[in-house]
Amino acid sequence: MLVVGGPIGDPIASAEIFDPAMDTWIPTSAVASPHIDGADATLLPFGKVLVAGGGSGAWPKAVDSVDLYDPATANWTASGVMAAARTFFTATLMPSGAVLYAGGADAGNGVFSSAEIYAALTCN
């Protein structure tokens, strides 16, 4: 299990992985961008994890950052930005390996009726 970021009002650029065999949490390197509530993590076909959007700082502040976690190196890299800053949206891995982001809210709690596709295959 990968846990990223912190609570509302306390964005932190950290993440930890739970190792059930050892019953312990293992820290990763610093996350490229702080994320809090409303971010979405997607396991990609090549084993990396894409974390996008969510909030940052005092609520409500949606972010557009996309970060890629590589479990082989335990490192994070900035991987671009979303077309719109979103929080509390859905992320769906498509058969092509791209990720569909849909709905969610913006910084003013307005609701999105739009969607965007992030070409995750370029992240490996």
GROMACS .gro file of C-alpha atoms in nm:
model
  124
    1MET     CA    1   0.000   0.000   0.000
    2LEU     CA    2   0.134   0.343  -0.101
    3VAL     CA    3   0.026   0.646   0.105
    4VAL     CA    4   0.105   0.993  -0.030
    5GLY     CA    5   0.075   1.343   0.117
    6GLY     CA    6  -0.095   1.481   0.423
    7PRO     CA    7  -0.423   1.614   0.561
    8ILE     CA    8  -0.611   1.929   0.457
    9GLY     CA    9  -0.410   2.235   0.552
   10ASP     CA   10  -0.086   2.036   0.588
   11PRO     CA   11   0.044   1.937   0.244
   12ILE     CA   12   0.360   1.733   0.273
   13ALA     CA   13   0.586   1.598   0.000
   14SER     CA   14   0.630   1.256   0.153
   15ALA     CA   15   0.507   0.904   0.095
   16GLU     CA   16   0.538   0.567   0.264
   17ILE     CA   17   0.483   0.207   0.159
   18PHE     CA   18   0.340  -0.051   0.397
   19ASP     CA   19   0.522  -0.385   0.404
   20PRO     CA   20   0.271  -0.638   0.543
   21ALA     CA   21   0.536  -0.910   0.580
   22MET     CA   22   0.739  -0.687   0.812
   23ASP     CA   23   0.436  -0.500   0.955
   24THR     CA   24   0.618  -0.170   0.899
   25TRP     CA   25   0.603   0.152   0.697
   26ILE     CA   26   0.896   0.232   0.466
   27PRO     CA   27   0.949   0.594   0.354
   28THR     CA   28   1.012   0.674  -0.013
   29SER     CA   29   1.212   0.969  -0.141
   30ALA     CA   30   1.042   1.310  -0.135
   31VAL     CA   31   0.740   1.342  -0.363
   32ALA     CA   32   0.793   1.595  -0.645
   33SER     CA   33   0.476   1.792  -0.548
   34PRO     CA   34   0.281   1.798  -0.220
   35HIS     CA   35  -0.065   1.637  -0.245
   36ILE     CA   36  -0.349   1.623   0.006
   37ASP     CA   37  -0.711   1.506   0.000
   38GLY     CA   38  -0.863   1.436  -0.338
   39ALA     CA   39  -0.553   1.320  -0.528
   40ASP     CA   40  -0.569   0.998  -0.727
   41ALA     CA   41  -0.309   0.723  -0.764
   42THR     CA   42  -0.307   0.485  -1.061
   43LEU     CA   43  -0.090   0.174  -1.093
   44LEU     CA   44   0.043   0.172  -1.449
   45PRO     CA   45   0.101  -0.143  -1.660
   46PHE     CA   46   0.479  -0.112  -1.629
   47GLY     CA   47   0.469  -0.108  -1.246
   48LYS     CA   48   0.504   0.264  -1.175
   49VAL     CA   49   0.240   0.471  -0.993
   50LEU     CA   50   0.100   0.798  -1.127
   51VAL     CA   51  -0.031   1.041  -0.862
   52ALA     CA   52  -0.228   1.339  -0.992
   53GLY     CA   53  -0.423   1.638  -0.871
   54GLY     CA   54  -0.575   1.675  -0.529
   55GLY     CA   55  -0.538   1.973  -0.303
   56SER     CA   56  -0.245   2.163  -0.162
   57GLY     CA   57  -0.233   2.414   0.122
   58ALA     CA   58  -0.538   2.581   0.271
   59TRP     CA   59  -0.860   2.431   0.138
   60PRO     CA   60  -0.982   2.473  -0.130
   61LYS     CA   61  -0.681   2.479  -0.360
   62ALA     CA   62  -0.686   2.217  -0.634
   63VAL     CA   63  -0.355   2.135  -0.800
   64ASP     CA   64  -0.267   2.018  -1.150
   65SER     CA   65   0.060   1.838  -1.074
   66VAL     CA   66   0.128   1.482  -1.188
   67ASP     CA   67   0.405   1.281  -1.020
   68LEU     CA   68   0.544   0.940  -1.108
   69TYR     CA   69   0.668   0.691  -0.847
   70ASP     CA   70   0.912   0.418  -0.948
   71PRO     CA   71   0.908   0.134  -0.691
   72ALA     CA   72   1.231  -0.009  -0.835
   73THR     CA   73   1.422   0.303  -0.725
   74ALA     CA   74   1.181   0.438  -0.458
   75ASN     CA   75   1.208   0.775  -0.636
   76TRP     CA   76   0.952   1.032  -0.749
   77THR     CA   77   0.971   1.252  -1.058
   78ALA     CA   78   0.751   1.538  -1.174
   79SER     CA   79   0.564   1.409  -1.477
   80GLY     CA   80   0.379   1.709  -1.616
   81VAL     CA   81   0.052   1.879  -1.536
   82MET     CA   82  -0.315   1.807  -1.590
   83ALA     CA   83  -0.514   2.027  -1.830
   84ALA     CA   84  -0.716   2.149  -1.529
   85ALA     CA   85  -0.641   2.152  -1.157
   86ARG     CA   86  -0.876   1.889  -1.012
   87THR     CA   87  -0.955   1.738  -0.676
   88PHE     CA   88  -1.187   1.446  -0.588
   89PHE     CA   89  -1.198   1.320  -0.949
   90THR     CA   90  -1.190   0.970  -1.094
   91ALA     CA   91  -0.894   0.809  -1.266
   92THR     CA   92  -0.938   0.512  -1.498
   93LEU     CA   93  -0.654   0.314  -1.652
   94MET     CA   94  -0.738   0.255  -2.018
   95PRO     CA   95  -0.629  -0.051  -2.222
   96SER     CA   96  -0.373   0.167  -2.403
   97GLY     CA   97  -0.200   0.248  -2.073
   98ALA     CA   98  -0.326   0.607  -2.077
   99VAL     CA   99  -0.519   0.738  -1.777
  100LEU     CA  100  -0.862   0.902  -1.810
  101TYR     CA  101  -0.928   1.175  -1.550
  102ALA     CA  102  -1.293   1.279  -1.523
  103GLY     CA  103  -1.508   1.505  -1.311
  104GLY     CA  104  -1.398   1.636  -0.975
  105ALA     CA  105  -1.392   1.987  -0.837
  106ASP     CA  106  -1.182   2.297  -0.896
  107ALA     CA  107  -1.031   2.541  -0.646
  108GLY     CA  108  -1.366   2.714  -0.597
  109ASN     CA  109  -1.553   2.386  -0.542
  110GLY     CA  110  -1.709   2.412  -0.887
  111VAL     CA  111  -1.785   2.072  -1.038
  112PHE     CA  112  -1.616   1.964  -1.361
  113SER     CA  113  -1.818   1.797  -1.635
  114SER     CA  114  -1.502   1.756  -1.843
  115ALA     CA  115  -1.246   1.481  -1.880
  116GLU     CA  116  -0.888   1.454  -2.001
  117ILE     CA  117  -0.655   1.174  -2.103
  118TYR     CA  118  -0.301   1.158  -1.969
  119ALA     CA  119  -0.066   0.959  -2.193
  120ALA     CA  120   0.101   0.762  -1.913
  121LEU     CA  121   0.295   0.543  -2.154
  122THR     CA  122   0.536   0.832  -2.203
  123CYS     CA  123   0.628   0.805  -1.834
  124ASN     CA  124   0.837   0.491  -1.856
   0.00000   0.00000   0.00000
